[in-house]
Amino acid sequence: MIQHEPAAYCYFQDIEPRPPLDAVFQRDYLLYAVRGALRLNVDTASWLLPPSFAAWIPAGTAVRIDLDRPVTSCSVLARPSFCKAFPPATSVFQMSALARHMIRHCSDWGPNGGHPDEAEGFFSALLDVCAGLVPRSVDVQRPYSADPGLRRAIKFTEDRLANSLTAGDVARAANLSERTMQRRFAEDVGLSWSQVLTRVRMIRAVELLSEGSMSIIEIGAACGFNSLSAFNKAFRAFAQTTPSGYRKSLRE
């Protein structure tokens, strides 16, 4: 008897660091890592996906996934239109405790079938829960530019978040004058360099808070803040909660 591929299934696998993966999936794809962090790139958009975030990728979307660290993937692939609750474009959202528990529960329900009778209904409920999280999530999209000089500037900034950076330092590293760099950021990215710095600091903070191994003070220092109060103020403006409040929400 021919065994048909199920309407939805879970893909659970330990993945070692490897070159970037360029792919187009024929199924809708809920991309999630229970350990490690992925970087997802779609067109000109780029997101970091620590274990507190997942991505919904509609079938037929060209993606690049950076796998530069060990990752445990626990993702769901579903037939197109199996879940109609998600937006039509790629969406990145914060996973709730319920969603994280649900996706772990179905980690053994792979592509070869053998699922329990309730599996299809469970997958449908899981995807509906995740779709409901999209409008309520923190935006962790990384600043992006096709301009080579600005890409150097962003990379230099990201690599030195714990340092005391100035716009002049970054401009020199990017082989640009400070005035030119600031003008290009405003025109191409829609942000000043200082706004880019704050954003990448916050994205790094979200990643470190998700990992759970560092104290709040240590995370603030790793992201370039000289005081806990300054870190709390910046993070609250970004995520509408304090770093400790955000970490608590991940554990509840």
mmCIF file of C-alpha atoms in Angstrom:
data_model
loop_
_atom_site.group_PDB
_atom_site.id
_atom_site.type_symbol
_atom_site.label_atom_id
_atom_site.label_comp_id
_atom_site.label_asym_id
_atom_site.label_seq_id
_atom_site.Cartn_x
_atom_site.Cartn_y
_atom_site.Cartn_z
ATOM 1 C CA MET A 1 0.000 0.000 0.000
ATOM 2 C CA ILE A 2 1.317 3.434 -0.930
ATOM 3 C CA GLN A 3 1.813 5.650 2.136
ATOM 4 C CA HIS A 4 0.922 9.260 1.370
ATOM 5 C CA GLU A 5 2.798 12.124 2.959
ATOM 6 C CA PRO A 6 0.756 13.598 5.824
ATOM 7 C CA ALA A 7 -0.916 16.994 5.556
ATOM 8 C CA ALA A 8 1.536 18.331 8.118
ATOM 9 C CA TYR A 9 4.570 16.893 9.844
ATOM 10 C CA CYS A 10 7.420 17.906 12.139
ATOM 11 C CA TYR A 11 11.060 18.053 11.113
ATOM 12 C CA PHE A 12 13.291 17.500 14.167
ATOM 13 C CA GLN A 13 17.049 17.370 13.628
ATOM 14 C CA ASP A 14 20.393 18.385 15.114
ATOM 15 C CA ILE A 15 22.254 20.467 12.513
ATOM 16 C CA GLU A 16 25.971 21.174 12.653
ATOM 17 C CA PRO A 17 27.402 24.469 11.293
ATOM 18 C CA ARG A 18 27.456 24.497 7.502
ATOM 19 C CA PRO A 19 27.456 26.951 4.578
ATOM 20 C CA PRO A 20 24.271 29.001 4.074
ATOM 21 C CA LEU A 21 21.299 27.045 2.725
ATOM 22 C CA ASP A 22 19.495 28.535 -0.276
ATOM 23 C CA ALA A 23 16.133 26.845 -0.693
ATOM 24 C CA VAL A 24 12.558 27.078 -1.948
ATOM 25 C CA PHE A 25 10.164 24.831 -0.041
ATOM 26 C CA GLN A 26 7.102 23.329 -1.688
ATOM 27 C CA ARG A 27 5.224 23.364 1.609
ATOM 28 C CA ASP A 28 4.360 26.137 4.027
ATOM 29 C CA TYR A 29 7.151 26.098 6.591
ATOM 30 C CA LEU A 30 7.082 26.973 10.279
ATOM 31 C CA LEU A 31 10.816 27.373 10.949
ATOM 32 C CA TYR A 32 11.797 27.024 14.589
ATOM 33 C CA ALA A 33 14.935 26.098 16.543
ATOM 34 C CA VAL A 34 14.664 24.755 20.075
ATOM 35 C CA ARG A 35 18.426 25.179 20.517
ATOM 36 C CA GLY A 36 20.843 27.622 18.905
ATOM 37 C CA ALA A 37 19.871 30.471 16.611
ATOM 38 C CA LEU A 38 19.207 30.713 12.884
ATOM 39 C CA ARG A 39 19.429 33.733 10.631
ATOM 40 C CA LEU A 40 16.708 33.868 7.999
ATOM 41 C CA ASN A 41 17.059 35.982 4.865
ATOM 42 C CA VAL A 42 14.193 36.642 2.439
ATOM 43 C CA ASP A 43 14.794 39.162 -0.341
ATOM 44 C CA THR A 44 16.258 42.214 1.451
ATOM 45 C CA ALA A 45 14.919 41.256 4.903
ATOM 46 C CA SER A 46 16.980 39.457 7.540
ATOM 47 C CA TRP A 47 15.907 38.109 10.922
ATOM 48 C CA LEU A 48 17.647 36.396 13.800
ATOM 49 C CA LEU A 49 15.658 33.422 15.156
ATOM 50 C CA PRO A 50 16.708 32.436 18.689
ATOM 51 C CA PRO A 51 14.537 29.836 20.465
ATOM 52 C CA SER A 52 12.026 32.508 21.451
ATOM 53 C CA PHE A 53 11.161 33.277 17.803
ATOM 54 C CA ALA A 54 9.867 31.358 14.789
ATOM 55 C CA ALA A 55 9.205 32.197 11.141
ATOM 56 C CA TRP A 56 6.263 31.365 8.905
ATOM 57 C CA ILE A 57 7.491 30.915 5.325
ATOM 58 C CA PRO A 58 4.800 30.432 2.653
ATOM 59 C CA ALA A 59 5.406 27.709 0.056
ATOM 60 C CA GLY A 60 7.427 28.864 -2.952
ATOM 61 C CA THR A 61 9.365 31.561 -1.047
ATOM 62 C CA ALA A 62 13.091 31.741 -1.836
ATOM 63 C CA VAL A 63 15.048 31.851 1.410
ATOM 64 C CA ARG A 64 18.617 31.757 2.657
ATOM 65 C CA ILE A 65 19.190 30.229 6.097
ATOM 66 C CA ASP A 66 22.529 30.880 7.816
ATOM 67 C CA LEU A 67 23.682 27.936 9.932
ATOM 68 C CA ASP A 68 26.927 29.134 11.474
ATOM 69 C CA ARG A 69 26.384 27.509 14.879
ATOM 70 C CA PRO A 70 24.936 24.188 16.120
ATOM 71 C CA VAL A 71 21.143 24.206 15.918
ATOM 72 C CA THR A 72 18.349 21.822 16.856
ATOM 73 C CA SER A 73 15.498 22.362 14.424
ATOM 74 C CA CYS A 74 11.929 21.535 15.414
ATOM 75 C CA SER A 75 9.901 22.836 12.489
ATOM 76 C CA VAL A 76 6.555 22.067 10.877
ATOM 77 C CA LEU A 77 5.905 21.666 7.158
ATOM 78 C CA ALA A 78 2.307 21.752 5.953
ATOM 79 C CA ARG A 79 0.509 21.494 2.652
ATOM 80 C CA PRO A 80 -0.218 24.937 1.183
ATOM 81 C CA SER A 81 -3.486 26.309 2.545
ATOM 82 C CA PHE A 82 -3.531 23.775 5.398
ATOM 83 C CA CYS A 83 -3.475 26.845 7.658
ATOM 84 C CA LYS A 84 -5.119 29.984 6.280
ATOM 85 C CA ALA A 85 -4.681 32.125 9.396
ATOM 86 C CA PHE A 86 -1.154 33.415 8.632
ATOM 87 C CA PRO A 87 -0.409 36.538 6.573
ATOM 88 C CA PRO A 88 0.465 35.769 2.916
ATOM 89 C CA ALA A 89 4.094 36.891 3.296
ATOM 90 C CA THR A 90 6.948 35.631 5.475
ATOM 91 C CA SER A 91 6.265 36.484 9.123
ATOM 92 C CA VAL A 92 8.565 36.317 12.143
ATOM 93 C CA PHE A 93 6.996 36.200 15.580
ATOM 94 C CA GLN A 94 7.698 35.525 19.230
ATOM 95 C CA MET A 95 6.759 31.999 20.342
ATOM 96 C CA SER A 96 4.594 31.751 23.450
ATOM 97 C CA ALA A 97 5.182 29.107 26.110
ATOM 98 C CA LEU A 98 2.102 27.255 24.818
ATOM 99 C CA ALA A 99 3.402 27.241 21.229
ATOM 100 C CA ARG A 100 6.827 26.018 22.373
ATOM 101 C CA HIS A 101 5.287 23.158 24.341
ATOM 102 C CA MET A 102 3.009 22.206 21.456
ATOM 103 C CA ILE A 103 5.759 22.039 18.858
ATOM 104 C CA ARG A 104 7.942 19.931 21.164
ATOM 105 C CA HIS A 105 4.995 17.590 21.729
ATOM 106 C CA CYS A 106 4.807 16.726 18.011
ATOM 107 C CA SER A 107 8.576 16.436 17.447
ATOM 108 C CA ASP A 108 8.291 12.679 16.721
ATOM 109 C CA TRP A 109 5.577 13.103 14.077
ATOM 110 C CA GLY A 110 7.846 13.117 11.046
ATOM 111 C CA PRO A 111 7.327 13.029 7.269
ATOM 112 C CA ASN A 112 7.013 9.247 7.085
ATOM 113 C CA GLY A 113 3.666 9.160 8.816
ATOM 114 C CA GLY A 114 2.775 6.822 11.641
ATOM 115 C CA HIS A 115 1.110 9.757 13.400
ATOM 116 C CA PRO A 116 -1.562 9.305 16.070
ATOM 117 C CA ASP A 117 -5.159 9.940 15.014
ATOM 118 C CA GLU A 118 -5.181 13.391 16.598
ATOM 119 C CA ALA A 119 -2.036 14.587 14.783
ATOM 120 C CA GLU A 120 -3.675 16.508 11.922
ATOM 121 C CA GLY A 121 -6.014 18.348 14.269
ATOM 122 C CA PHE A 122 -3.106 19.049 16.641
ATOM 123 C CA PHE A 123 -0.968 20.526 13.840
ATOM 124 C CA SER A 124 -3.902 22.687 12.762
ATOM 125 C CA ALA A 125 -4.336 23.973 16.317
ATOM 126 C CA LEU A 126 -0.581 24.619 16.679
ATOM 127 C CA LEU A 127 -0.441 26.677 13.482
ATOM 128 C CA ASP A 128 -3.546 28.644 14.467
ATOM 129 C CA VAL A 129 -1.941 29.427 17.849
ATOM 130 C CA CYS A 130 1.234 30.614 16.111
ATOM 131 C CA ALA A 131 -0.688 32.734 13.596
ATOM 132 C CA GLY A 132 -2.354 34.517 16.487
ATOM 133 C CA LEU A 133 1.074 35.530 17.840
ATOM 134 C CA VAL A 134 2.160 37.405 14.684
ATOM 135 C CA PRO A 135 0.479 40.778 15.371
ATOM 136 C CA ARG A 136 1.669 40.818 19.006
ATOM 137 C CA SER A 137 5.381 40.118 18.531
ATOM 138 C CA VAL A 138 8.507 42.249 18.884
ATOM 139 C CA ASP A 139 10.018 43.107 15.495
ATOM 140 C CA VAL A 140 13.521 41.611 15.267
ATOM 141 C CA GLN A 141 14.205 42.382 11.615
ATOM 142 C CA ARG A 142 17.863 43.261 11.170
ATOM 143 C CA PRO A 143 18.756 46.582 9.475
ATOM 144 C CA TYR A 144 19.695 45.842 5.869
ATOM 145 C CA SER A 145 21.231 47.681 2.935
ATOM 146 C CA ALA A 146 22.414 46.595 -0.494
ATOM 147 C CA ASP A 147 25.038 49.348 -0.329
ATOM 148 C CA PRO A 148 28.432 47.630 0.264
ATOM 149 C CA GLY A 149 29.684 50.469 2.452
ATOM 150 C CA LEU A 150 26.610 50.375 4.676
ATOM 151 C CA ARG A 151 26.773 46.598 4.878
ATOM 152 C CA ARG A 152 30.351 46.925 6.161
ATOM 153 C CA ALA A 153 29.179 49.529 8.645
ATOM 154 C CA ILE A 154 26.353 47.329 9.949
ATOM 155 C CA LYS A 155 28.634 44.300 10.229
ATOM 156 C CA PHE A 156 31.336 46.319 12.044
ATOM 157 C CA THR A 157 28.694 47.648 14.444
ATOM 158 C CA GLU A 158 27.252 44.180 15.147
ATOM 159 C CA ASP A 159 30.687 42.682 15.789
ATOM 160 C CA ARG A 160 31.620 45.301 18.392
ATOM 161 C CA LEU A 161 28.463 45.932 20.380
ATOM 162 C CA ALA A 162 30.270 45.632 23.715
ATOM 163 C CA ASN A 163 32.677 48.418 22.721
ATOM 164 C CA SER A 164 32.215 52.147 23.023
ATOM 165 C CA LEU A 165 31.492 52.900 19.347
ATOM 166 C CA THR A 166 31.229 56.237 17.605
ATOM 167 C CA ALA A 167 29.882 57.037 14.160
ATOM 168 C CA GLY A 168 33.383 58.150 13.176
ATOM 169 C CA ASP A 169 34.869 54.759 14.143
ATOM 170 C CA VAL A 170 32.292 52.919 12.069
ATOM 171 C CA ALA A 171 32.592 55.244 9.077
ATOM 172 C CA ARG A 172 36.368 54.762 8.955
ATOM 173 C CA ALA A 173 35.967 50.974 9.146
ATOM 174 C CA ALA A 174 33.491 51.156 6.249
ATOM 175 C CA ASN A 175 35.822 53.382 4.168
ATOM 176 C CA LEU A 176 33.299 56.214 4.203
ATOM 177 C CA SER A 177 33.285 59.727 5.542
ATOM 178 C CA GLU A 178 31.035 60.106 8.568
ATOM 179 C CA ARG A 179 28.824 62.595 6.718
ATOM 180 C CA THR A 180 28.438 60.254 3.730
ATOM 181 C CA MET A 181 27.652 57.272 5.940
ATOM 182 C CA GLN A 182 25.002 59.162 7.877
ATOM 183 C CA ARG A 183 23.385 60.447 4.670
ATOM 184 C CA ARG A 184 23.322 56.977 3.103
ATOM 185 C CA PHE A 185 21.834 55.428 6.228
ATOM 186 C CA ALA A 186 19.047 57.993 6.229
ATOM 187 C CA GLU A 187 18.349 57.545 2.500
ATOM 188 C CA ASP A 188 18.785 53.771 2.149
ATOM 189 C CA VAL A 189 17.845 52.312 5.528
ATOM 190 C CA GLY A 190 15.550 55.031 6.837
ATOM 191 C CA LEU A 191 17.467 55.146 10.118
ATOM 192 C CA SER A 192 20.393 57.119 11.464
ATOM 193 C CA TRP A 193 23.498 55.172 12.429
ATOM 194 C CA SER A 194 22.686 55.669 16.130
ATOM 195 C CA GLN A 195 19.229 54.170 15.518
ATOM 196 C CA VAL A 196 20.838 51.226 13.721
ATOM 197 C CA LEU A 197 23.173 50.775 16.709
ATOM 198 C CA THR A 198 20.257 50.719 19.146
ATOM 199 C CA ARG A 199 18.320 48.260 17.007
ATOM 200 C CA VAL A 200 21.140 45.737 16.633
ATOM 201 C CA ARG A 201 21.853 46.059 20.366
ATOM 202 C CA MET A 202 18.243 45.185 21.115
ATOM 203 C CA ILE A 203 18.208 42.242 18.705
ATOM 204 C CA ARG A 204 21.377 40.910 20.363
ATOM 205 C CA ALA A 205 19.774 41.427 23.788
ATOM 206 C CA VAL A 206 16.724 39.396 22.730
ATOM 207 C CA GLU A 207 19.034 36.584 21.608
ATOM 208 C CA LEU A 208 21.019 36.564 24.860
ATOM 209 C CA LEU A 209 17.912 36.794 27.028
ATOM 210 C CA SER A 210 16.490 33.806 25.169
ATOM 211 C CA GLU A 211 19.579 31.707 25.874
ATOM 212 C CA GLY A 212 19.214 32.287 29.606
ATOM 213 C CA SER A 213 22.826 31.736 30.671
ATOM 214 C CA MET A 214 23.858 35.361 31.382
ATOM 215 C CA SER A 215 22.612 37.787 34.005
ATOM 216 C CA ILE A 216 20.692 40.906 32.949
ATOM 217 C CA ILE A 217 23.669 43.091 33.907
ATOM 218 C CA GLU A 218 26.053 40.926 31.853
ATOM 219 C CA ILE A 219 23.722 41.095 28.835
ATOM 220 C CA GLY A 220 23.478 44.866 29.087
ATOM 221 C CA ALA A 221 27.280 45.128 29.149
ATOM 222 C CA ALA A 222 27.610 42.704 26.210
ATOM 223 C CA CYS A 223 25.263 44.951 24.244
ATOM 224 C CA GLY A 224 27.242 48.104 25.031
ATOM 225 C CA PHE A 225 25.311 49.643 27.928
ATOM 226 C CA ASN A 226 27.230 51.168 30.821
ATOM 227 C CA SER A 227 24.369 50.913 33.313
ATOM 228 C CA LEU A 228 21.402 48.666 34.001
ATOM 229 C CA SER A 229 19.041 51.645 33.998
ATOM 230 C CA ALA A 230 20.121 52.650 30.474
ATOM 231 C CA PHE A 231 19.682 49.070 29.268
ATOM 232 C CA ASN A 232 16.249 48.795 30.892
ATOM 233 C CA LYS A 233 15.121 52.095 29.333
ATOM 234 C CA ALA A 234 16.278 51.159 25.822
ATOM 235 C CA PHE A 235 14.812 47.651 26.007
ATOM 236 C CA ARG A 236 11.472 48.893 27.313
ATOM 237 C CA ALA A 237 11.236 51.329 24.383
ATOM 238 C CA PHE A 238 11.975 48.452 21.995
ATOM 239 C CA ALA A 239 9.886 45.629 23.468
ATOM 240 C CA GLN A 240 7.402 47.404 25.798
ATOM 241 C CA THR A 241 8.784 45.425 28.733
ATOM 242 C CA THR A 242 11.991 45.249 30.760
ATOM 243 C CA PRO A 243 14.728 42.679 30.043
ATOM 244 C CA SER A 244 13.765 40.766 33.193
ATOM 245 C CA GLY A 245 10.088 40.936 32.223
ATOM 246 C CA TYR A 246 10.906 39.601 28.758
ATOM 247 C CA ARG A 247 12.956 36.735 30.189
ATOM 248 C CA LYS A 248 10.173 35.912 32.636
ATOM 249 C CA SER A 249 7.665 35.725 29.776
ATOM 250 C CA LEU A 250 9.821 33.108 28.074
ATOM 251 C CA ARG A 251 9.869 30.936 31.189
ATOM 252 C CA GLU A 252 6.171 31.113 32.045
#
